[in-house]
């Protein structure tokens, strides 16, 4: 299992995500970034920041 806390990249956001692998987590994070943070697309730099903060659980 992998996990990511959005607050590690976006201060103040309390959303957390878990998935079977990194791709599962990234899919959830992309949907959250669009719906809750108003991003039309997720820039590659942000994807790399998220990847750097995904941890094994």
mmCIF file with all atom_site columns, C-alpha atoms in Angstrom:
data_model
loop_
_atom_site.group_PDB
_atom_site.id
_atom_site.type_symbol
_atom_site.label_atom_id
_atom_site.label_alt_id
_atom_site.label_comp_id
_atom_site.label_asym_id
_atom_site.label_entity_id
_atom_site.label_seq_id
_atom_site.pdbx_PDB_ins_code
_atom_site.Cartn_x
_atom_site.Cartn_y
_atom_site.Cartn_z
_atom_site.occupancy
_atom_site.B_iso_or_equiv
_atom_site.pdbx_formal_charge
_atom_site.auth_seq_id
_atom_site.auth_comp_id
_atom_site.auth_asym_id
_atom_site.auth_atom_id
_atom_site.pdbx_PDB_model_num
ATOM 1  C CA . UNK A 1 1  ? 0.000   0.000  0.000   1.00 0.00 ? 1  UNK A CA 1
ATOM 2  C CA . UNK A 1 2  ? 1.041   3.569  -0.702  1.00 0.00 ? 2  UNK A CA 1
ATOM 3  C CA . UNK A 1 3  ? -0.185  6.797  0.890   1.00 0.00 ? 3  UNK A CA 1
ATOM 4  C CA . UNK A 1 4  ? 0.015   10.529 0.319   1.00 0.00 ? 4  UNK A CA 1
ATOM 5  C CA . UNK A 1 5  ? -1.061  13.502 2.445   1.00 0.00 ? 5  UNK A CA 1
ATOM 6  C CA . UNK A 1 6  ? -1.919  16.539 0.309   1.00 0.00 ? 6  UNK A CA 1
ATOM 7  C CA . UNK A 1 7  ? -0.848  18.846 3.141   1.00 0.00 ? 7  UNK A CA 1
ATOM 8  C CA . UNK A 1 8  ? 2.754   17.716 2.527   1.00 0.00 ? 8  UNK A CA 1
ATOM 9  C CA . UNK A 1 9  ? 2.618   19.687 -0.751  1.00 0.00 ? 9  UNK A CA 1
ATOM 10 C CA . UNK A 1 10 ? -0.313  22.089 -0.251  1.00 0.00 ? 10 UNK A CA 1
ATOM 11 C CA . UNK A 1 11 ? -0.156  23.609 3.253   1.00 0.00 ? 11 UNK A CA 1
ATOM 12 C CA . UNK A 1 12 ? -3.485  23.468 5.062   1.00 0.00 ? 12 UNK A CA 1
ATOM 13 C CA . UNK A 1 13 ? -5.053  20.690 2.973   1.00 0.00 ? 13 UNK A CA 1
ATOM 14 C CA . UNK A 1 14 ? -6.104  17.753 5.150   1.00 0.00 ? 14 UNK A CA 1
ATOM 15 C CA . UNK A 1 15 ? -6.914  15.225 2.419   1.00 0.00 ? 15 UNK A CA 1
ATOM 16 C CA . UNK A 1 16 ? -5.087  11.907 2.450   1.00 0.00 ? 16 UNK A CA 1
ATOM 17 C CA . UNK A 1 17 ? -5.019  9.159  -0.162  1.00 0.00 ? 17 UNK A CA 1
ATOM 18 C CA . UNK A 1 18 ? -4.129  5.473  -0.136  1.00 0.00 ? 18 UNK A CA 1
ATOM 19 C CA . UNK A 1 19 ? -3.852  2.969  -2.929  1.00 0.00 ? 19 UNK A CA 1
ATOM 20 C CA . UNK A 1 20 ? -2.318  -0.331 -3.877  1.00 0.00 ? 20 UNK A CA 1
ATOM 21 C CA . UNK A 1 21 ? 0.485   1.408  -5.760  1.00 0.00 ? 21 UNK A CA 1
ATOM 22 C CA . UNK A 1 22 ? 1.817   4.831  -6.733  1.00 0.00 ? 22 UNK A CA 1
ATOM 23 C CA . UNK A 1 23 ? -0.355  5.052  -9.854  1.00 0.00 ? 23 UNK A CA 1
ATOM 24 C CA . UNK A 1 24 ? -3.528  4.436  -7.840  1.00 0.00 ? 24 UNK A CA 1
ATOM 25 C CA . UNK A 1 25 ? -2.591  7.249  -5.458  1.00 0.00 ? 25 UNK A CA 1
ATOM 26 C CA . UNK A 1 26 ? -1.654  9.610  -8.304  1.00 0.00 ? 26 UNK A CA 1
ATOM 27 C CA . UNK A 1 27 ? -5.043  9.073  -9.954  1.00 0.00 ? 27 UNK A CA 1
ATOM 28 C CA . UNK A 1 28 ? -6.851  10.045 -6.763  1.00 0.00 ? 28 UNK A CA 1
ATOM 29 C CA . UNK A 1 29 ? -4.596  13.048 -6.225  1.00 0.00 ? 29 UNK A CA 1
ATOM 30 C CA . UNK A 1 30 ? -5.154  14.285 -9.800  1.00 0.00 ? 30 UNK A CA 1
ATOM 31 C CA . UNK A 1 31 ? -8.945  14.132 -9.337  1.00 0.00 ? 31 UNK A CA 1
ATOM 32 C CA . UNK A 1 32 ? -8.626  15.963 -6.004  1.00 0.00 ? 32 UNK A CA 1
ATOM 33 C CA . UNK A 1 33 ? -6.352  18.652 -7.491  1.00 0.00 ? 33 UNK A CA 1
ATOM 34 C CA . UNK A 1 34 ? -8.934  19.321 -10.193 1.00 0.00 ? 34 UNK A CA 1
ATOM 35 C CA . UNK A 1 35 ? -12.049 19.217 -7.996  1.00 0.00 ? 35 UNK A CA 1
ATOM 36 C CA . UNK A 1 36 ? -10.775 20.813 -4.797  1.00 0.00 ? 36 UNK A CA 1
ATOM 37 C CA . UNK A 1 37 ? -7.800  22.960 -5.806  1.00 0.00 ? 37 UNK A CA 1
ATOM 38 C CA . UNK A 1 38 ? -9.167  24.181 -9.142  1.00 0.00 ? 38 UNK A CA 1
ATOM 39 C CA . UNK A 1 39 ? -6.339  22.928 -11.322 1.00 0.00 ? 39 UNK A CA 1
ATOM 40 C CA . UNK A 1 40 ? -7.317  22.387 -14.941 1.00 0.00 ? 40 UNK A CA 1
ATOM 41 C CA . UNK A 1 41 ? -4.366  20.051 -15.366 1.00 0.00 ? 41 UNK A CA 1
ATOM 42 C CA . UNK A 1 42 ? -1.659  18.804 -13.058 1.00 0.00 ? 42 UNK A CA 1
ATOM 43 C CA . UNK A 1 43 ? 1.745   20.225 -14.030 1.00 0.00 ? 43 UNK A CA 1
ATOM 44 C CA . UNK A 1 44 ? 4.654   17.745 -14.204 1.00 0.00 ? 44 UNK A CA 1
ATOM 45 C CA . UNK A 1 45 ? 6.453   19.629 -11.426 1.00 0.00 ? 45 UNK A CA 1
ATOM 46 C CA . UNK A 1 46 ? 3.518   19.017 -9.089  1.00 0.00 ? 46 UNK A CA 1
ATOM 47 C CA . UNK A 1 47 ? 3.413   15.330 -10.023 1.00 0.00 ? 47 UNK A CA 1
ATOM 48 C CA . UNK A 1 48 ? 7.088   15.055 -9.065  1.00 0.00 ? 48 UNK A CA 1
ATOM 49 C CA . UNK A 1 49 ? 6.432   16.783 -5.723  1.00 0.00 ? 49 UNK A CA 1
ATOM 50 C CA . UNK A 1 50 ? 3.600   14.354 -5.023  1.00 0.00 ? 50 UNK A CA 1
ATOM 51 C CA . UNK A 1 51 ? 5.741   11.350 -6.024  1.00 0.00 ? 51 UNK A CA 1
ATOM 52 C CA . UNK A 1 52 ? 8.454   12.525 -3.625  1.00 0.00 ? 52 UNK A CA 1
ATOM 53 C CA . UNK A 1 53 ? 5.967   12.484 -0.733  1.00 0.00 ? 53 UNK A CA 1
ATOM 54 C CA . UNK A 1 54 ? 4.241   9.150  -1.407  1.00 0.00 ? 54 UNK A CA 1
ATOM 55 C CA . UNK A 1 55 ? 5.144   6.686  1.330   1.00 0.00 ? 55 UNK A CA 1
ATOM 56 C CA . UNK A 1 56 ? 4.698   2.959  1.879   1.00 0.00 ? 56 UNK A CA 1
ATOM 57 C CA . UNK A 1 57 ? 2.163   2.008  4.544   1.00 0.00 ? 57 UNK A CA 1
#
